[in-house]
């Protein structure tokens, strides 16, 4: 294991991509990694996937076209311990809702998804899920410091073949390129799960690089940050299309103002 991997708290670099050590050092971004477990009991006013949402009195369950949205998850920010390092409030609860029946790809702001921020967890009470017949399993969520790498198709990674050729000291064949691509993809997955309590879970994270499946969305714009990436995850029975992911984005100015009403959302899948 290289000193670089020790410094970044990353797993060992595969031999096929040791030439990318400097690139990885320069491009890796910290993130808040999420682990989920349906075997751990959940409680009110704690971070969890599915189940009942904890909402303040007087806050109505979010709806779209007259129908209640499904409850995705809630994140109790004080449980993170280092939330303020990423610009999040130190306390409060973030609640995510989505149309689990139709699962639209690019819903409008204020439409088929919603992100609510309650500054005080203490004033919230459990509200029985109103999201129709589609529900997510209730699972506990744990947080850890993580790292993320730019994924294929992103501006941050660029032309992967050119990157390999420019960092290699000898000739590179097409087979070498393919081997490097496989190794880099596997390394990204290892990085996402490094230190996880659920090593078979999905690459759920807040902030850092998105693991984009199609285009890179807002990742190229420095004003936008990845608020949440929620992946398909067989270990908790969660699927978004064909091995897809949900991505929630917000601007840095809204984050600084604790304004989560302008968050945008995209679903991508294979």
PDB file of C-alpha atoms in Angstrom:
ATOM      1  CA  UNK A   1       0.000   0.000   0.000  1.00  0.00           C
ATOM      2  CA  UNK A   2       1.397   3.349  -1.044  1.00  0.00           C
ATOM      3  CA  UNK A   3       1.834   6.362   1.281  1.00  0.00           C
ATOM      4  CA  UNK A   4      -0.747   8.116  -0.905  1.00  0.00           C
ATOM      5  CA  UNK A   5      -3.398   5.564   0.014  1.00  0.00           C
ATOM      6  CA  UNK A   6      -2.485   5.909   3.689  1.00  0.00           C
ATOM      7  CA  UNK A   7      -2.840   9.689   3.422  1.00  0.00           C
ATOM      8  CA  UNK A   8      -6.224   9.533   1.696  1.00  0.00           C
ATOM      9  CA  UNK A   9      -7.442   6.596   3.812  1.00  0.00           C
ATOM     10  CA  UNK A  10      -7.966   4.642   0.595  1.00  0.00           C
ATOM     11  CA  UNK A  11      -7.572   0.943  -0.155  1.00  0.00           C
ATOM     12  CA  UNK A  12      -4.407  -0.183  -1.973  1.00  0.00           C
ATOM     13  CA  UNK A  13      -4.038   0.897  -5.584  1.00  0.00           C
ATOM     14  CA  UNK A  14      -4.324  -1.977  -8.094  1.00  0.00           C
ATOM     15  CA  UNK A  15      -1.083  -2.600  -9.950  1.00  0.00           C
ATOM     16  CA  UNK A  16      -2.720  -1.731 -13.286  1.00  0.00           C
ATOM     17  CA  UNK A  17      -3.292   1.895 -12.279  1.00  0.00           C
ATOM     18  CA  UNK A  18      -0.277   2.794 -10.126  1.00  0.00           C
ATOM     19  CA  UNK A  19       0.590   5.356 -12.817  1.00  0.00           C
ATOM     20  CA  UNK A  20      -2.571   7.249 -11.766  1.00  0.00           C
ATOM     21  CA  UNK A  21      -1.348   7.779  -8.201  1.00  0.00           C
ATOM     22  CA  UNK A  22      -0.758  11.495  -8.634  1.00  0.00           C
ATOM     23  CA  UNK A  23      -4.043  11.981 -10.503  1.00  0.00           C
ATOM     24  CA  UNK A  24      -5.962  10.205  -7.745  1.00  0.00           C
ATOM     25  CA  UNK A  25      -4.206  12.274  -5.098  1.00  0.00           C
ATOM     26  CA  UNK A  26      -5.181  15.498  -6.853  1.00  0.00           C
ATOM     27  CA  UNK A  27      -8.736  14.580  -7.854  1.00  0.00           C
ATOM     28  CA  UNK A  28     -10.082  12.597  -4.878  1.00  0.00           C
ATOM     29  CA  UNK A  29     -12.719  14.503  -2.911  1.00  0.00           C
ATOM     30  CA  UNK A  30     -13.893  13.860   0.643  1.00  0.00           C
ATOM     31  CA  UNK A  31     -17.497  12.862   1.202  1.00  0.00           C
ATOM     32  CA  UNK A  32     -19.905  11.696   3.868  1.00  0.00           C
ATOM     33  CA  UNK A  33     -20.391   7.995   3.214  1.00  0.00           C
ATOM     34  CA  UNK A  34     -23.614   6.287   4.320  1.00  0.00           C
ATOM     35  CA  UNK A  35     -24.010   2.663   5.402  1.00  0.00           C
ATOM     36  CA  UNK A  36     -27.447   1.082   5.726  1.00  0.00           C
ATOM     37  CA  UNK A  37     -28.565  -1.970   7.664  1.00  0.00           C
ATOM     38  CA  UNK A  38     -32.057  -3.413   8.011  1.00  0.00           C
ATOM     39  CA  UNK A  39     -30.782  -5.669  10.832  1.00  0.00           C
ATOM     40  CA  UNK A  40     -30.205  -2.745  13.210  1.00  0.00           C
ATOM     41  CA  UNK A  41     -33.289  -1.480  15.108  1.00  0.00           C
ATOM     42  CA  UNK A  42     -34.405   2.044  14.251  1.00  0.00           C
ATOM     43  CA  UNK A  43     -35.886   4.629  16.603  1.00  0.00           C
ATOM     44  CA  UNK A  44     -37.759   7.907  16.227  1.00  0.00           C
ATOM     45  CA  UNK A  45     -35.615  10.981  15.599  1.00  0.00           C
ATOM     46  CA  UNK A  46     -32.709   8.947  14.239  1.00  0.00           C
ATOM     47  CA  UNK A  47     -31.259   8.598  10.750  1.00  0.00           C
ATOM     48  CA  UNK A  48     -33.008   5.910   8.746  1.00  0.00           C
ATOM     49  CA  UNK A  49     -34.224   4.752   5.370  1.00  0.00           C
ATOM     50  CA  UNK A  50     -37.969   4.182   4.993  1.00  0.00           C
ATOM     51  CA  UNK A  51     -40.492   3.684   7.765  1.00  0.00           C
ATOM     52  CA  UNK A  52     -42.229   6.676   9.360  1.00  0.00           C
ATOM     53  CA  UNK A  53     -40.931  10.211   8.874  1.00  0.00           C
ATOM     54  CA  UNK A  54     -40.309  12.525  11.828  1.00  0.00           C
ATOM     55  CA  UNK A  55     -41.907  15.893  11.010  1.00  0.00           C
ATOM     56  CA  UNK A  56     -42.455  19.028  13.098  1.00  0.00           C
ATOM     57  CA  UNK A  57     -46.016  19.817  14.166  1.00  0.00           C
ATOM     58  CA  UNK A  58     -47.763  21.862  11.504  1.00  0.00           C
ATOM     59  CA  UNK A  59     -45.631  20.561   8.627  1.00  0.00           C
ATOM     60  CA  UNK A  60     -47.798  18.718   6.133  1.00  0.00           C
ATOM     61  CA  UNK A  61     -46.712  15.539   4.417  1.00  0.00           C
ATOM     62  CA  UNK A  62     -45.388  16.536   0.944  1.00  0.00           C
ATOM     63  CA  UNK A  63     -47.698  15.792  -1.975  1.00  0.00           C
ATOM     64  CA  UNK A  64     -47.575  15.950  -5.766  1.00  0.00           C
ATOM     65  CA  UNK A  65     -50.715  16.412  -7.873  1.00  0.00           C
ATOM     66  CA  UNK A  66     -52.814  15.653  -4.829  1.00  0.00           C
ATOM     67  CA  UNK A  67     -51.041  12.382  -3.962  1.00  0.00           C
ATOM     68  CA  UNK A  68     -48.639  11.888  -1.025  1.00  0.00           C
ATOM     69  CA  UNK A  69     -45.007  11.375  -1.926  1.00  0.00           C
ATOM     70  CA  UNK A  70     -43.103   8.340  -0.712  1.00  0.00           C
ATOM     71  CA  UNK A  71     -40.689   8.711   2.172  1.00  0.00           C
ATOM     72  CA  UNK A  72     -37.084   7.995   1.166  1.00  0.00           C
ATOM     73  CA  UNK A  73     -34.967   8.691   4.232  1.00  0.00           C
ATOM     74  CA  UNK A  74     -34.145  11.127   7.006  1.00  0.00           C
ATOM     75  CA  UNK A  75     -30.693  12.236   8.092  1.00  0.00           C
ATOM     76  CA  UNK A  76     -30.175  13.530  11.636  1.00  0.00           C
ATOM     77  CA  UNK A  77     -27.248  15.880  11.133  1.00  0.00           C
ATOM     78  CA  UNK A  78     -25.925  15.717  14.701  1.00  0.00           C
ATOM     79  CA  UNK A  79     -25.286  11.995  14.187  1.00  0.00           C
ATOM     80  CA  UNK A  80     -22.774  12.754  11.437  1.00  0.00           C
ATOM     81  CA  UNK A  81     -20.363  14.440  13.832  1.00  0.00           C
ATOM     82  CA  UNK A  82     -18.531  16.335  11.093  1.00  0.00           C
ATOM     83  CA  UNK A  83     -21.477  17.758   9.132  1.00  0.00           C
ATOM     84  CA  UNK A  84     -20.204  21.323   9.412  1.00  0.00           C
ATOM     85  CA  UNK A  85     -16.986  20.341   7.613  1.00  0.00           C
ATOM     86  CA  UNK A  86     -19.158  20.089   4.502  1.00  0.00           C
ATOM     87  CA  UNK A  87     -21.189  23.222   5.148  1.00  0.00           C
ATOM     88  CA  UNK A  88     -24.201  21.416   6.598  1.00  0.00           C
ATOM     89  CA  UNK A  89     -25.888  22.669   9.763  1.00  0.00           C
ATOM     90  CA  UNK A  90     -24.620  20.980  12.924  1.00  0.00           C
ATOM     91  CA  UNK A  91     -28.136  20.051  14.033  1.00  0.00           C
ATOM     92  CA  UNK A  92     -31.539  19.401  12.582  1.00  0.00           C
ATOM     93  CA  UNK A  93     -32.974  16.767  10.301  1.00  0.00           C
ATOM     94  CA  UNK A  94     -33.045  16.478   6.504  1.00  0.00           C
ATOM     95  CA  UNK A  95     -36.001  14.513   5.124  1.00  0.00           C
ATOM     96  CA  UNK A  96     -36.189  13.298   1.526  1.00  0.00           C
ATOM     97  CA  UNK A  97     -39.426  12.396  -0.284  1.00  0.00           C
ATOM     98  CA  UNK A  98     -39.980  11.046  -3.811  1.00  0.00           C
ATOM     99  CA  UNK A  99     -42.710   9.628  -6.023  1.00  0.00           C
ATOM    100  CA  UNK A 100     -41.966   5.942  -5.447  1.00  0.00           C
ATOM    101  CA  UNK A 101     -44.828   4.893  -7.722  1.00  0.00           C
ATOM    102  CA  UNK A 102     -43.683   6.564 -10.965  1.00  0.00           C
ATOM    103  CA  UNK A 103     -39.990   7.234 -10.175  1.00  0.00           C
ATOM    104  CA  UNK A 104     -39.639  10.148 -12.630  1.00  0.00           C
ATOM    105  CA  UNK A 105     -36.197  10.874 -14.077  1.00  0.00           C
ATOM    106  CA  UNK A 106     -35.966  14.663 -13.803  1.00  0.00           C
ATOM    107  CA  UNK A 107     -38.841  15.930 -11.670  1.00  0.00           C
ATOM    108  CA  UNK A 108     -39.385  19.666 -11.358  1.00  0.00           C
ATOM    109  CA  UNK A 109     -38.445  21.441  -8.147  1.00  0.00           C
ATOM    110  CA  UNK A 110     -41.426  21.248  -5.802  1.00  0.00           C
ATOM    111  CA  UNK A 111     -42.907  18.434  -7.895  1.00  0.00           C
ATOM    112  CA  UNK A 112     -42.403  14.683  -7.550  1.00  0.00           C
ATOM    113  CA  UNK A 113     -39.726  15.001  -4.861  1.00  0.00           C
ATOM    114  CA  UNK A 114     -39.127  17.181  -1.840  1.00  0.00           C
ATOM    115  CA  UNK A 115     -36.322  17.891   0.647  1.00  0.00           C
ATOM    116  CA  UNK A 116     -37.365  19.303   4.007  1.00  0.00           C
ATOM    117  CA  UNK A 117     -35.073  20.723   6.672  1.00  0.00           C
ATOM    118  CA  UNK A 118     -36.200  20.896  10.298  1.00  0.00           C
ATOM    119  CA  UNK A 119     -33.701  22.886  12.410  1.00  0.00           C
ATOM    120  CA  UNK A 120     -34.652  21.073  15.623  1.00  0.00           C
ATOM    121  CA  UNK A 121     -34.985  17.311  15.898  1.00  0.00           C
ATOM    122  CA  UNK A 122     -36.582  17.638  19.351  1.00  0.00           C
ATOM    123  CA  UNK A 123     -39.798  19.181  17.996  1.00  0.00           C
ATOM    124  CA  UNK A 124     -40.438  16.403  15.461  1.00  0.00           C
ATOM    125  CA  UNK A 125     -42.874  13.534  15.880  1.00  0.00           C
ATOM    126  CA  UNK A 126     -43.259  10.292  13.896  1.00  0.00           C
ATOM    127  CA  UNK A 127     -45.848  10.516  11.111  1.00  0.00           C
ATOM    128  CA  UNK A 128     -47.094   7.274   9.598  1.00  0.00           C
ATOM    129  CA  UNK A 129     -45.988   6.970   5.996  1.00  0.00           C
ATOM    130  CA  UNK A 130     -48.584   8.288   3.536  1.00  0.00           C
ATOM    131  CA  UNK A 131     -46.705   7.374   0.379  1.00  0.00           C
ATOM    132  CA  UNK A 132     -49.207   4.986  -1.175  1.00  0.00           C
ATOM    133  CA  UNK A 133     -48.457   1.308  -1.747  1.00  0.00           C
ATOM    134  CA  UNK A 134     -44.737   1.716  -2.463  1.00  0.00           C
ATOM    135  CA  UNK A 135     -42.565   1.766   0.652  1.00  0.00           C
ATOM    136  CA  UNK A 136     -38.874   1.316   1.307  1.00  0.00           C
ATOM    137  CA  UNK A 137     -37.734  -1.116   4.006  1.00  0.00           C
ATOM    138  CA  UNK A 138     -36.910   0.544   7.306  1.00  0.00           C
ATOM    139  CA  UNK A 139     -33.140   0.492   7.784  1.00  0.00           C
ATOM    140  CA  UNK A 140     -30.731   2.246  10.127  1.00  0.00           C
ATOM    141  CA  UNK A 141     -28.179   4.644   8.607  1.00  0.00           C
ATOM    142  CA  UNK A 142     -24.630   5.186   9.844  1.00  0.00           C
ATOM    143  CA  UNK A 143     -22.118   7.793   8.680  1.00  0.00           C
ATOM    144  CA  UNK A 144     -18.363   7.777   8.147  1.00  0.00           C
ATOM    145  CA  UNK A 145     -15.758   9.963   6.492  1.00  0.00           C
ATOM    146  CA  UNK A 146     -15.192   8.747   2.966  1.00  0.00           C
ATOM    147  CA  UNK A 147     -13.459   9.575  -0.284  1.00  0.00           C
ATOM    148  CA  UNK A 148     -14.742   9.708  -3.846  1.00  0.00           C
ATOM    149  CA  UNK A 149     -13.105   9.622  -7.262  1.00  0.00           C
ATOM    150  CA  UNK A 150     -14.241  11.113 -10.583  1.00  0.00           C
ATOM    151  CA  UNK A 151     -16.162   8.553 -12.598  1.00  0.00           C
ATOM    152  CA  UNK A 152     -16.189   7.655 -16.289  1.00  0.00           C
ATOM    153  CA  UNK A 153     -17.838  10.284 -18.465  1.00  0.00           C
ATOM    154  CA  UNK A 154     -17.087  13.146 -16.080  1.00  0.00           C
ATOM    155  CA  UNK A 155     -15.151  16.299 -16.862  1.00  0.00           C
ATOM    156  CA  UNK A 156     -12.961  15.650 -13.819  1.00  0.00           C
ATOM    157  CA  UNK A 157     -11.813  12.310 -15.245  1.00  0.00           C
ATOM    158  CA  UNK A 158     -11.771  13.406 -18.879  1.00  0.00           C
ATOM    159  CA  UNK A 159     -10.539  11.092 -21.622  1.00  0.00           C
ATOM    160  CA  UNK A 160      -9.519   7.976 -19.684  1.00  0.00           C
ATOM    161  CA  UNK A 161      -7.502   6.476 -22.531  1.00  0.00           C
ATOM    162  CA  UNK A 162      -5.529   9.700 -22.937  1.00  0.00           C
ATOM    163  CA  UNK A 163      -4.981   9.857 -19.170  1.00  0.00           C
ATOM    164  CA  UNK A 164      -3.506   6.347 -19.146  1.00  0.00           C
ATOM    165  CA  UNK A 165      -1.282   7.024 -22.150  1.00  0.00           C
ATOM    166  CA  UNK A 166      -0.048  10.330 -20.703  1.00  0.00           C
ATOM    167  CA  UNK A 167       0.878   8.811 -17.334  1.00  0.00           C
ATOM    168  CA  UNK A 168       2.463   5.587 -18.580  1.00  0.00           C
ATOM    169  CA  UNK A 169       6.194   5.361 -19.118  1.00  0.00           C
ATOM    170  CA  UNK A 170       5.916   2.721 -21.844  1.00  0.00           C
ATOM    171  CA  UNK A 171       3.676   1.833 -24.759  1.00  0.00           C
ATOM    172  CA  UNK A 172       0.031   1.075 -24.003  1.00  0.00           C
ATOM    173  CA  UNK A 173      -2.094  -1.372 -26.009  1.00  0.00           C
ATOM    174  CA  UNK A 174      -5.882  -1.430 -26.293  1.00  0.00           C
ATOM    175  CA  UNK A 175      -5.932  -4.443 -23.975  1.00  0.00           C
ATOM    176  CA  UNK A 176      -3.904  -2.422 -21.467  1.00  0.00           C
ATOM    177  CA  UNK A 177      -6.445   0.392 -21.667  1.00  0.00           C
ATOM    178  CA  UNK A 178      -9.306  -2.047 -21.037  1.00  0.00           C
ATOM    179  CA  UNK A 179      -7.474  -3.608 -18.095  1.00  0.00           C
ATOM    180  CA  UNK A 180      -6.817  -0.175 -16.620  1.00  0.00           C
ATOM    181  CA  UNK A 181     -10.450   0.836 -17.051  1.00  0.00           C
ATOM    182  CA  UNK A 182     -11.610  -2.325 -15.281  1.00  0.00           C
ATOM    183  CA  UNK A 183      -9.110  -1.751 -12.481  1.00  0.00           C
ATOM    184  CA  UNK A 184     -10.103   1.898 -12.071  1.00  0.00           C
ATOM    185  CA  UNK A 185     -13.809   1.048 -11.965  1.00  0.00           C
ATOM    186  CA  UNK A 186     -13.164  -1.626  -9.338  1.00  0.00           C
ATOM    187  CA  UNK A 187     -10.996   0.776  -7.355  1.00  0.00           C
ATOM    188  CA  UNK A 188     -13.779   3.393  -7.353  1.00  0.00           C
ATOM    189  CA  UNK A 189     -16.122   0.742  -5.932  1.00  0.00           C
ATOM    190  CA  UNK A 190     -13.540  -0.253  -3.289  1.00  0.00           C
ATOM    191  CA  UNK A 191     -13.056   3.384  -2.304  1.00  0.00           C
ATOM    192  CA  UNK A 192     -16.830   3.853  -1.974  1.00  0.00           C
ATOM    193  CA  UNK A 193     -17.119   0.877   0.396  1.00  0.00           C
ATOM    194  CA  UNK A 194     -13.873   1.413   2.304  1.00  0.00           C
ATOM    195  CA  UNK A 195     -14.589   1.241   6.027  1.00  0.00           C
ATOM    196  CA  UNK A 196     -18.269   0.455   5.495  1.00  0.00           C
ATOM    197  CA  UNK A 197     -20.260  -1.578   8.007  1.00  0.00           C
ATOM    198  CA  UNK A 198     -22.189  -2.922   5.001  1.00  0.00           C
ATOM    199  CA  UNK A 199     -19.529  -3.843   2.403  1.00  0.00           C
ATOM    200  CA  UNK A 200     -22.181  -5.213   0.047  1.00  0.00           C
ATOM    201  CA  UNK A 201     -24.189  -1.979   0.115  1.00  0.00           C
ATOM    202  CA  UNK A 202     -24.407   0.687  -2.530  1.00  0.00           C
ATOM    203  CA  UNK A 203     -22.207   3.796  -2.912  1.00  0.00           C
ATOM    204  CA  UNK A 204     -24.479   6.102  -0.913  1.00  0.00           C
ATOM    205  CA  UNK A 205     -22.859   9.439  -0.156  1.00  0.00           C
ATOM    206  CA  UNK A 206     -23.254  13.133   0.509  1.00  0.00           C
ATOM    207  CA  UNK A 207     -20.899  15.514  -1.326  1.00  0.00           C
ATOM    208  CA  UNK A 208     -17.810  14.479  -3.269  1.00  0.00           C
ATOM    209  CA  UNK A 209     -17.881  13.201  -6.842  1.00  0.00           C
ATOM    210  CA  UNK A 210     -21.059  11.605  -8.189  1.00  0.00           C
ATOM    211  CA  UNK A 211     -20.807   8.097  -9.546  1.00  0.00           C
ATOM    212  CA  UNK A 212     -22.609   9.149 -12.690  1.00  0.00           C
ATOM    213  CA  UNK A 213     -24.140   6.457 -14.872  1.00  0.00           C
ATOM    214  CA  UNK A 214     -24.900   8.720 -17.835  1.00  0.00           C
ATOM    215  CA  UNK A 215     -23.939  12.409 -18.047  1.00  0.00           C
ATOM    216  CA  UNK A 216     -22.233  14.154 -15.139  1.00  0.00           C
ATOM    217  CA  UNK A 217     -25.207  16.432 -14.327  1.00  0.00           C
ATOM    218  CA  UNK A 218     -23.979  19.491 -12.356  1.00  0.00           C
ATOM    219  CA  UNK A 219     -20.590  18.087 -11.306  1.00  0.00           C
ATOM    220  CA  UNK A 220     -18.673  20.356 -13.708  1.00  0.00           C
ATOM    221  CA  UNK A 221     -20.159  23.512 -12.148  1.00  0.00           C
ATOM    222  CA  UNK A 222     -18.276  24.557  -8.978  1.00  0.00           C
ATOM    223  CA  UNK A 223     -21.367  26.368  -7.663  1.00  0.00           C
ATOM    224  CA  UNK A 224     -23.252  23.072  -7.296  1.00  0.00           C
ATOM    225  CA  UNK A 225     -22.640  20.311  -4.746  1.00  0.00           C
ATOM    226  CA  UNK A 226     -23.915  16.759  -4.510  1.00  0.00           C
ATOM    227  CA  UNK A 227     -26.233  16.814  -1.499  1.00  0.00           C
ATOM    228  CA  UNK A 228     -27.072  13.107  -1.722  1.00  0.00           C
ATOM    229  CA  UNK A 229     -26.384  10.132  -3.954  1.00  0.00           C
ATOM    230  CA  UNK A 230     -28.724   7.224  -3.202  1.00  0.00           C
ATOM    231  CA  UNK A 231     -27.831   4.055  -5.094  1.00  0.00           C
ATOM    232  CA  UNK A 232     -29.684   0.873  -5.889  1.00  0.00           C
ATOM    233  CA  UNK A 233     -28.823  -1.513  -3.076  1.00  0.00           C
ATOM    234  CA  UNK A 234     -29.788  -5.192  -3.040  1.00  0.00           C
ATOM    235  CA  UNK A 235     -28.701  -5.481   0.598  1.00  0.00           C
ATOM    236  CA  UNK A 236     -31.640  -3.289   1.665  1.00  0.00           C
ATOM    237  CA  UNK A 237     -34.032  -4.125  -1.184  1.00  0.00           C
ATOM    238  CA  UNK A 238     -33.797  -0.761  -2.937  1.00  0.00           C
ATOM    239  CA  UNK A 239     -33.725  -0.380  -6.720  1.00  0.00           C
ATOM    240  CA  UNK A 240     -33.930   2.624  -9.042  1.00  0.00           C
ATOM    241  CA  UNK A 241     -34.653   1.420 -12.570  1.00  0.00           C
ATOM    242  CA  UNK A 242     -31.885  -0.785 -13.960  1.00  0.00           C
ATOM    243  CA  UNK A 243     -29.181  -0.519 -11.243  1.00  0.00           C
ATOM    244  CA  UNK A 244     -29.760   3.209 -11.117  1.00  0.00           C
ATOM    245  CA  UNK A 245     -29.146   6.018  -8.645  1.00  0.00           C
ATOM    246  CA  UNK A 246     -30.879   9.108  -7.339  1.00  0.00           C
ATOM    247  CA  UNK A 247     -28.847  12.321  -7.215  1.00  0.00           C
ATOM    248  CA  UNK A 248     -29.829  15.437  -5.276  1.00  0.00           C
ATOM    249  CA  UNK A 249     -27.966  18.678  -6.041  1.00  0.00           C
ATOM    250  CA  UNK A 250     -27.963  22.157  -4.483  1.00  0.00           C
ATOM    251  CA  UNK A 251     -25.995  25.361  -4.838  1.00  0.00           C
ATOM    252  CA  UNK A 252     -23.308  26.374  -2.375  1.00  0.00           C
ATOM    253  CA  UNK A 253     -25.142  29.639  -1.705  1.00  0.00           C
ATOM    254  CA  UNK A 254     -28.330  27.780  -0.763  1.00  0.00           C
ATOM    255  CA  UNK A 255     -26.301  25.432   1.429  1.00  0.00           C
ATOM    256  CA  UNK A 256     -24.742  28.385   3.256  1.00  0.00           C
ATOM    257  CA  UNK A 257     -28.228  29.846   3.764  1.00  0.00           C
ATOM    258  CA  UNK A 258     -29.642  26.475   4.926  1.00  0.00           C
ATOM    259  CA  UNK A 259     -32.175  26.756   2.116  1.00  0.00           C
ATOM    260  CA  UNK A 260     -33.115  23.309   0.865  1.00  0.00           C
ATOM    261  CA  UNK A 261     -36.183  24.404  -1.096  1.00  0.00           C
ATOM    262  CA  UNK A 262     -34.287  24.730  -4.400  1.00  0.00           C
ATOM    263  CA  UNK A 263     -32.672  21.272  -4.424  1.00  0.00           C
ATOM    264  CA  UNK A 264     -32.856  19.534  -7.811  1.00  0.00           C
ATOM    265  CA  UNK A 265     -33.012  15.792  -8.398  1.00  0.00           C
ATOM    266  CA  UNK A 266     -32.133  13.358 -11.195  1.00  0.00           C
ATOM    267  CA  UNK A 267     -32.493   9.605 -11.643  1.00  0.00           C
ATOM    268  CA  UNK A 268     -29.971   7.824 -13.871  1.00  0.00           C
ATOM    269  CA  UNK A 269     -29.793   4.141 -14.684  1.00  0.00           C
ATOM    270  CA  UNK A 270     -28.147   1.801 -17.196  1.00  0.00           C
TER     271      UNK A 270
END
